């Protein structure tokens, strides 16, 4: 009796454990898509051929794709990997691509085993992106290629595998054959995944989920699931999908609906679409404030018991692009306050890192940004996952070139054979993300007046996703309109030249076409630099936000234009972050001229300027366009956008700093950004007067006749007659100490997460010393590593891997990571020569 009782308990316990295991296996997932997926990032071997980091050329050896090839001497590393970010920077390399040695031919090899029991499965490698011209072999057999370095692609490696034995995958990448207008990175810079499915399964990116008739009470959700039989025998497949809420786009929440089971006979090599429509009651809508998500779990099974599952994250939201009332999300007008972002993450390069990306987006959101343009290519999938989760809109872009390149080896080389495959890949991968609101078929492409290509590309996108508008970013909007090419689009994308908007508003053909500021402003500045009587000095740009190239304008001017044309959808500022490459105005690259396609006088002027820059060969290697610098430290411009984009957030920001020993009794203009409507400035307690903004006209307050005296400069801002916000800048004394300020005092021991720590040079009262630039040496104790350092100086040619660097305008940055599986504490220190007190900071590993 007792035995039976105990056995009963044991049985119940085992059942409970099994259920728990099954429930927890099901309760969250690693990655959208097929259910059996593991990261394939660890333990690769890497060797570089073609152009080397020092500019010499090393010929490729033969046989590197063969399994028996001796790669023991190759570098061992984990992905993601950007082979060029460690540098060295070389002054003679083009500033346009960051003066980094990204050209070359990279070979990656990895050994792996697939167990015997998987021999009836399909085995795939999913590459999130490989720069560039990827070619893949398994066990010496050629599997396939995907040349465009920004797209994700799948390789079916099943036929070449030896089950239960050692296998070798080899990947050849070639950036010697690729040209770029910015730093593109190089290598297997995004994740690679090993995916196992049943022979009958949901196809790669095989789900398409759309919602319609959306209200607070109900939404119709349409599911299209492509089921394919990649086996050798005919099968009967049963398909069904269950929809769950998801708190974060990874965890599976409450079941809310399910399709009934459908069945098909599938002959080998065939596919069928399982379509179903469901009604969700009281749907959780995806919005910027509450980005509610759902997960659809699709199961395909056969009578023999083969099972395949597939997870699709999606959101329910209503998009409207109107010619007269801008963009509406769920029926509510939303001004698109966007930024363009390139894909590098500053000092860590292009090797995708979720902490770095989340940090970028968080900084942008804090500024009031609500949208990202993935200039000028499909982003890492993680960007879209984060945008879904964080509530950011995305303009998803495909190309910077079509048939005619801006440079010799642009996408023009791939266009004839690949444009359709690349567009389809982008749309299929990204179409379920609620964050993606618009597709872009190009940026300032040379063929922007080509009606046939514009129509063809638009039709491809419409065919693959009829629910979102298609746009194209014009730098010759008149040409685009007059040729008729822009008629094929749903949304007119205009880069710059907005001063002509009033004229375009009268154009009968286009006045009903919603218009987006696909690229705006291009203001340039260097954090913490202020010049008087000149905008540029020593290859830095004044931070008064008064400098931009001939095609650009100040943020303030753009706000004025936007205010005059409230029917515009909004803007994407060039750019949110500084990025590697394109250091305009110290960029000698001839593609700059493309910004003046029709204005010959301006072209000639620019040609002369470029010639001059070429002669001088400035050290500049990263852009000045960012609203924040390469470290993510806000420039003054950040507060200009914050003031305008977050009008309800009380803030005021004074510029410049207040350390001008050489200007006592001289003029130092003071500018203030505030979300208030007026403000009073005080120098050492004495009022310098109240200034008020004229609505729609002023976006900063300017006191241009302040006579400098050291001390304290304070601004008090008001809104609607009431106190609103204040800001103070103080004259700093002698630099006396270093200070380390971590953005987080903990870091995960997952071997991936990063911890960003800011270094400040301060005086004895902990006031940052603006002009200080001591050499700082970073070190660490404990189970971690220094991943990179930076200081935001666009002219620094010190490798990001260096643990020593000068502070730039009082600041620097060290990025650290805990070793995988580590516990305990990491101690980071910063020391300098002279009498600066060193700083130490503990970071707990969790
Ligand atoms: C645009 C171009 C961008 C960038 C920018 C700099 O015309 O689309 O990629 O070059 O100019 O202002």
Short mmCIF file of N, CA and C in Angstrom, two decimals, residues 502-564:
data_model
loop_
_atom_site.label_atom_id
_atom_site.label_comp_id
_atom_site.label_asym_id
_atom_site.label_seq_id
_atom_site.Cartn_x
_atom_site.Cartn_y
_atom_site.Cartn_z
N UNK A 502 6.76 73.78 -50.91
CA UNK A 502 5.56 74.56 -51.29
C UNK A 502 5.27 74.38 -52.77
N UNK A 503 6.33 74.37 -53.57
CA UNK A 503 6.16 74.18 -55.02
C UNK A 503 5.56 72.79 -55.29
N UNK A 504 6.12 71.78 -54.60
CA UNK A 504 5.64 70.41 -54.83
C UNK A 504 4.19 70.25 -54.37
N UNK A 505 3.82 71.01 -53.35
CA UNK A 505 2.44 70.92 -52.85
C UNK A 505 1.42 71.36 -53.91
N UNK A 506 1.91 72.15 -54.87
CA UNK A 506 1.00 72.62 -55.94
C UNK A 506 0.94 71.62 -57.09
N UNK A 507 1.85 70.68 -57.14
CA UNK A 507 1.96 69.77 -58.27
C UNK A 507 0.78 68.79 -58.26
N UNK A 508 -0.07 68.95 -59.29
CA UNK A 508 -1.29 68.14 -59.38
C UNK A 508 -1.01 66.65 -59.27
N UNK A 509 0.12 66.23 -59.91
CA UNK A 509 0.41 64.79 -59.97
C UNK A 509 0.78 64.23 -58.60
N UNK A 510 1.38 65.10 -57.78
CA UNK A 510 1.98 64.56 -56.55
C UNK A 510 1.32 65.03 -55.27
N UNK A 511 0.37 65.92 -55.40
CA UNK A 511 -0.10 66.49 -54.14
C UNK A 511 -0.89 65.49 -53.30
N UNK A 512 -1.27 64.40 -53.92
CA UNK A 512 -1.96 63.39 -53.12
C UNK A 512 -1.05 62.24 -52.72
N UNK A 513 0.22 62.45 -52.92
CA UNK A 513 1.15 61.38 -52.54
C UNK A 513 1.78 61.73 -51.19
N UNK A 514 1.58 60.87 -50.18
CA UNK A 514 2.21 61.16 -48.90
C UNK A 514 3.72 61.32 -49.08
N UNK A 515 4.29 62.26 -48.36
CA UNK A 515 5.71 62.57 -48.55
C UNK A 515 6.48 62.48 -47.24
N UNK A 516 7.63 61.84 -47.34
CA UNK A 516 8.45 61.61 -46.16
C UNK A 516 9.79 62.30 -46.32
N UNK A 517 10.25 62.94 -45.30
CA UNK A 517 11.62 63.47 -45.30
C UNK A 517 12.57 62.33 -45.03
N UNK A 518 12.90 61.59 -46.10
CA UNK A 518 13.66 60.35 -45.89
C UNK A 518 15.07 60.63 -45.40
N UNK A 519 15.56 61.83 -45.62
CA UNK A 519 16.86 62.21 -45.07
C UNK A 519 16.84 63.72 -44.88
N UNK A 520 17.23 64.19 -43.70
CA UNK A 520 17.16 65.62 -43.45
C UNK A 520 18.41 66.11 -42.71
N UNK A 521 18.59 67.39 -42.80
CA UNK A 521 19.55 68.18 -42.03
C UNK A 521 21.02 67.92 -42.35
N UNK A 522 21.57 66.75 -41.99
CA UNK A 522 23.01 66.52 -42.19
C UNK A 522 23.85 67.59 -41.51
N UNK A 523 23.38 68.10 -40.39
CA UNK A 523 24.17 69.03 -39.61
C UNK A 523 25.43 68.29 -39.12
N UNK A 524 26.54 68.99 -39.03
CA UNK A 524 27.78 68.35 -38.56
C UNK A 524 28.31 69.06 -37.32
N UNK A 525 28.88 68.30 -36.40
CA UNK A 525 29.49 68.91 -35.21
C UNK A 525 30.38 67.89 -34.52
N UNK A 526 31.30 68.39 -33.71
CA UNK A 526 32.18 67.54 -32.89
C UNK A 526 31.84 67.83 -31.44
N UNK A 527 31.64 66.76 -30.67
CA UNK A 527 31.24 66.96 -29.28
C UNK A 527 32.25 67.81 -28.51
N UNK A 528 31.73 68.86 -27.89
CA UNK A 528 32.56 69.66 -26.98
C UNK A 528 33.47 70.67 -27.65
N UNK A 529 33.36 70.85 -28.98
CA UNK A 529 34.19 71.85 -29.67
C UNK A 529 33.34 73.09 -29.94
N UNK A 530 33.89 74.26 -29.62
CA UNK A 530 33.17 75.52 -29.91
C UNK A 530 34.16 76.49 -30.49
N UNK A 531 33.84 76.97 -31.68
CA UNK A 531 34.74 77.93 -32.33
C UNK A 531 34.00 79.25 -32.49
N UNK A 532 34.77 80.30 -32.50
CA UNK A 532 34.17 81.63 -32.63
C UNK A 532 34.66 82.24 -33.92
N UNK A 533 33.74 82.63 -34.77
CA UNK A 533 34.13 83.24 -36.04
C UNK A 533 34.51 82.22 -37.10
N UNK A 534 34.51 80.96 -36.78
CA UNK A 534 34.76 79.92 -37.79
C UNK A 534 34.00 78.65 -37.36
N UNK A 535 33.70 77.83 -38.34
CA UNK A 535 32.96 76.59 -38.01
C UNK A 535 33.87 75.38 -37.94
N UNK A 536 35.02 75.47 -38.59
CA UNK A 536 35.90 74.30 -38.67
C UNK A 536 37.28 74.66 -38.16
N UNK A 537 37.87 73.77 -37.41
CA UNK A 537 39.21 74.02 -36.93
C UNK A 537 39.86 72.68 -36.62
N UNK A 538 41.07 72.50 -37.15
CA UNK A 538 41.81 71.29 -36.81
C UNK A 538 41.01 70.01 -37.09
N UNK A 539 40.29 70.00 -38.15
CA UNK A 539 39.45 68.87 -38.56
C UNK A 539 38.36 68.53 -37.53
N UNK A 540 37.96 69.56 -36.79
CA UNK A 540 36.78 69.41 -35.93
C UNK A 540 35.77 70.45 -36.38
N UNK A 541 34.52 70.24 -35.96
CA UNK A 541 33.45 71.14 -36.38
C UNK A 541 32.79 71.72 -35.13
N UNK A 542 32.52 73.00 -35.17
CA UNK A 542 31.93 73.65 -34.00
C UNK A 542 30.62 72.97 -33.60
N UNK A 543 30.37 72.98 -32.32
CA UNK A 543 29.18 72.30 -31.81
C UNK A 543 28.00 73.25 -31.61
N UNK A 544 28.12 74.47 -32.15
CA UNK A 544 26.98 75.38 -32.05
C UNK A 544 25.83 74.97 -32.99
N UNK A 545 26.03 73.91 -33.72
CA UNK A 545 25.01 73.41 -34.66
C UNK A 545 24.66 74.44 -35.73
N UNK A 546 25.73 74.94 -36.33
CA UNK A 546 25.55 75.95 -37.38
C UNK A 546 26.28 75.54 -38.66
N UNK A 547 26.70 74.26 -38.74
CA UNK A 547 27.46 73.83 -39.92
C UNK A 547 26.80 72.62 -40.56
N UNK A 548 26.76 72.63 -41.90
CA UNK A 548 26.19 71.52 -42.66
C UNK A 548 26.69 71.63 -44.08
N UNK A 549 26.73 70.53 -44.81
CA UNK A 549 27.16 70.62 -46.21
C UNK A 549 26.10 71.33 -47.06
N UNK A 550 26.49 71.64 -48.28
CA UNK A 550 25.64 72.44 -49.16
C UNK A 550 24.22 71.93 -49.34
N UNK A 551 24.04 70.63 -49.21
CA UNK A 551 22.70 70.07 -49.41
C UNK A 551 21.89 70.02 -48.11
N UNK A 552 22.54 70.33 -46.98
CA UNK A 552 21.87 70.15 -45.69
C UNK A 552 21.31 71.44 -45.13
N UNK A 553 20.89 71.38 -43.90
CA UNK A 553 20.40 72.57 -43.20
C UNK A 553 20.46 72.30 -41.70
N UNK A 554 20.25 73.33 -40.90
CA UNK A 554 20.27 73.12 -39.45
C UNK A 554 19.03 72.34 -39.04
N UNK A 555 19.08 71.68 -37.89
CA UNK A 555 17.87 71.03 -37.40
C UNK A 555 16.74 72.05 -37.26
N UNK A 556 17.11 73.24 -36.81
CA UNK A 556 16.11 74.30 -36.58
C UNK A 556 15.37 74.62 -37.89
N UNK A 557 16.16 74.74 -38.98
CA UNK A 557 15.55 75.08 -40.27
C UNK A 557 14.61 73.96 -40.72
N UNK A 558 15.05 72.73 -40.48
CA UNK A 558 14.19 71.60 -40.85
C UNK A 558 12.89 71.61 -40.03
N UNK A 559 12.98 71.92 -38.75
CA UNK A 559 11.77 72.00 -37.92
C UNK A 559 10.83 73.08 -38.47
N UNK A 560 11.43 74.20 -38.91
CA UNK A 560 10.61 75.28 -39.47
C UNK A 560 9.86 74.81 -40.71
N UNK A 561 10.60 74.10 -41.56
CA UNK A 561 9.99 73.60 -42.80
C UNK A 561 8.88 72.61 -42.44
N UNK A 562 9.18 71.70 -41.53
CA UNK A 562 8.17 70.71 -41.12
C UNK A 562 6.93 71.42 -40.59
N UNK A 563 7.16 72.47 -39.81
CA UNK A 563 6.03 73.18 -39.21
C UNK A 563 5.16 73.83 -40.28
N UNK A 564 5.80 74.26 -41.38
CA UNK A 564 5.04 74.91 -42.47
C UNK A 564 4.25 73.91 -43.30
#
